[in-house]
C-alpha cells in the first residue's frame, strides 16, 4: 500500500474544509457589510432568524 493511496483522500478532505471555511468567512463578512446581520448576532451564532439563506447554509456546511 503506497503512501499516496491513503494520503490523497486526507488531502482532498482538508482542501474541502479550507474552501468551506473561506466561503463561510466571506458570506459572513458580506452579510455584515450589507447590514443583514449585526455584530451581536455573532455572540449566539444564530443566523436562522435573518433573511440570509446562503449564510445559514454555509454555516451548516462548516459545522
XYZ file of N, CA and C in Angstrom:
189
model
N 0.850 -1.176 0.000
C 0.000 0.000 0.000
C 0.895 1.239 0.000
N 0.739 2.033 -1.004
C 1.586 3.219 -1.106
C 1.068 4.325 -0.192
N 1.931 5.251 0.107
C 1.549 6.342 0.998
C 0.573 7.296 0.337
N 0.558 7.329 -0.988
C -0.365 8.207 -1.693
C -1.801 7.690 -1.644
N -1.980 6.400 -1.516
C -3.327 5.832 -1.524
C -4.134 6.230 -0.286
N -3.515 6.472 0.820
C -4.261 6.931 1.996
C -4.153 8.444 2.175
N -3.111 9.059 1.637
C -2.914 10.492 1.824
C -3.795 11.325 0.907
N -4.128 10.834 -0.256
C -4.926 11.600 -1.208
C -6.316 11.934 -0.670
N -7.062 10.988 -0.092
C -8.359 11.368 0.481
C -8.249 12.363 1.638
N -7.198 12.257 2.419
C -6.995 13.179 3.530
C -6.726 14.589 3.007
N -5.912 14.689 1.985
C -5.591 15.984 1.395
C -6.821 16.607 0.753
N -7.612 15.812 0.056
C -8.828 16.322 -0.576
C -9.823 16.803 0.471
N -9.981 16.057 1.542
C -10.903 16.474 2.607
C -10.416 17.749 3.279
N -9.122 17.884 3.441
C -8.559 19.096 4.024
C -8.811 20.298 3.105
N -8.664 20.114 1.805
C -8.935 21.198 0.859
C -10.405 21.597 0.873
N -11.307 20.624 0.934
C -12.732 20.935 1.028
C -13.045 21.718 2.303
N -12.407 21.360 3.396
C -12.627 22.077 4.654
C -12.126 23.514 4.563
N -10.967 23.724 3.955
C -10.425 25.075 3.812
C -11.314 25.913 2.905
N -11.804 25.337 1.820
C -12.711 26.058 0.924
C -13.994 26.428 1.659
N -14.515 25.504 2.456
C -15.736 25.774 3.217
C -15.527 26.888 4.241
N -14.370 26.922 4.865
C -14.064 27.984 5.826
C -14.047 29.343 5.137
N -13.415 29.430 3.976
C -13.358 30.705 3.258
C -14.723 31.141 2.752
N -15.537 30.206 2.272
C -16.886 30.557 1.816
C -17.711 31.094 2.975
N -17.627 30.446 4.120
C -18.365 30.902 5.294
C -17.864 32.268 5.761
N -16.569 32.452 5.769
C -15.992 33.732 6.176
C -16.459 34.862 5.268
N -16.390 34.659 3.963
C -16.800 35.707 3.029
C -18.299 35.944 3.069
N -19.090 34.910 3.296
C -20.546 35.081 3.406
C -20.896 35.902 4.643
N -20.210 35.657 5.750
C -20.477 36.421 6.969
C -20.031 37.869 6.830
N -18.884 38.094 6.217
C -18.419 39.467 6.013
C -19.356 40.211 5.078
N -19.807 39.560 4.024
C -20.716 40.192 3.076
C -22.047 40.558 3.745
N -22.594 39.649 4.534
C -23.858 39.925 5.226
C -23.687 41.029 6.265
N -22.549 41.074 6.912
C -22.284 42.120 7.899
C -22.172 43.487 7.230
N -21.502 43.552 6.089
C -21.351 44.822 5.367
C -22.669 45.318 4.791
N -23.539 44.381 4.356
C -24.834 44.778 3.808
C -25.820 45.167 4.895
N -25.504 44.847 6.127
C -26.382 45.185 7.235
C -27.454 44.148 7.495
N -27.318 42.972 6.908
C -28.295 41.908 7.131
C -28.150 41.267 8.504
N -26.953 41.319 9.039
C -26.706 40.812 10.389
C -25.949 41.886 11.143
N -25.958 41.770 12.458
C -25.209 42.713 13.273
C -24.082 41.974 13.993
N -23.227 42.731 14.613
C -22.117 42.134 15.344
C -22.647 41.313 16.526
N -23.779 41.714 17.084
C -24.361 40.980 18.210
C -24.830 39.578 17.807
N -25.124 39.363 16.537
C -25.546 38.038 16.073
C -24.417 37.015 16.174
N -23.197 37.467 16.231
C -22.074 36.551 16.341
C -21.914 35.986 17.754
N -22.566 36.589 18.732
C -22.497 36.065 20.100
C -23.218 34.742 20.210
N -24.372 34.642 19.572
C -25.157 33.404 19.635
C -24.983 32.539 18.402
N -24.403 33.105 17.345
C -24.219 32.416 16.062
C -25.549 31.901 15.505
N -26.605 32.644 15.763
C -27.936 32.265 15.297
C -28.294 33.131 14.097
N -28.025 32.606 12.913
C -28.302 33.347 11.697
C -29.602 32.895 11.045
N -30.333 31.981 11.687
C -31.560 31.442 11.099
C -32.680 32.471 11.086
N -32.639 33.434 11.982
C -33.701 34.434 12.060
C -33.622 35.443 10.920
N -32.492 35.560 10.309
C -32.274 36.596 9.302
C -32.665 36.083 7.916
N -32.757 37.001 6.987
C -33.076 36.651 5.609
C -31.804 36.372 4.825
N -31.033 35.431 5.314
C -29.779 35.052 4.678
C -29.687 33.544 4.540
N -30.343 32.967 3.558
C -30.232 31.510 3.429
C -28.813 31.061 3.084
N -28.083 31.873 2.314
C -26.720 31.495 1.941
C -25.814 31.449 3.167
N -25.987 32.373 4.069
C -25.190 32.408 5.286
C -25.508 31.210 6.173
N -26.764 30.870 6.264
C -27.162 29.721 7.080
C -26.633 28.411 6.498
N -26.729 28.263 5.192
C -26.249 27.030 4.534
C -24.743 26.894 4.669
N -24.022 27.974 4.449
C -22.560 27.883 4.546
C -22.124 27.602 5.986
N -22.835 28.134 6.958
C -22.502 27.856 8.359
C -22.781 26.403 8.709
N -23.859 25.860 8.181
C -24.164 24.451 8.442
C -23.153 23.522 7.786
N -22.688 23.874 6.611
C -21.677 23.052 5.952
C -20.378 23.041 6.751
N -20.054 24.156 7.319
C -18.821 24.220 8.109
C -18.950 23.378 9.386
N -20.125 23.422 9.988
C -20.341 22.621 11.202
C -20.313 21.145 10.862
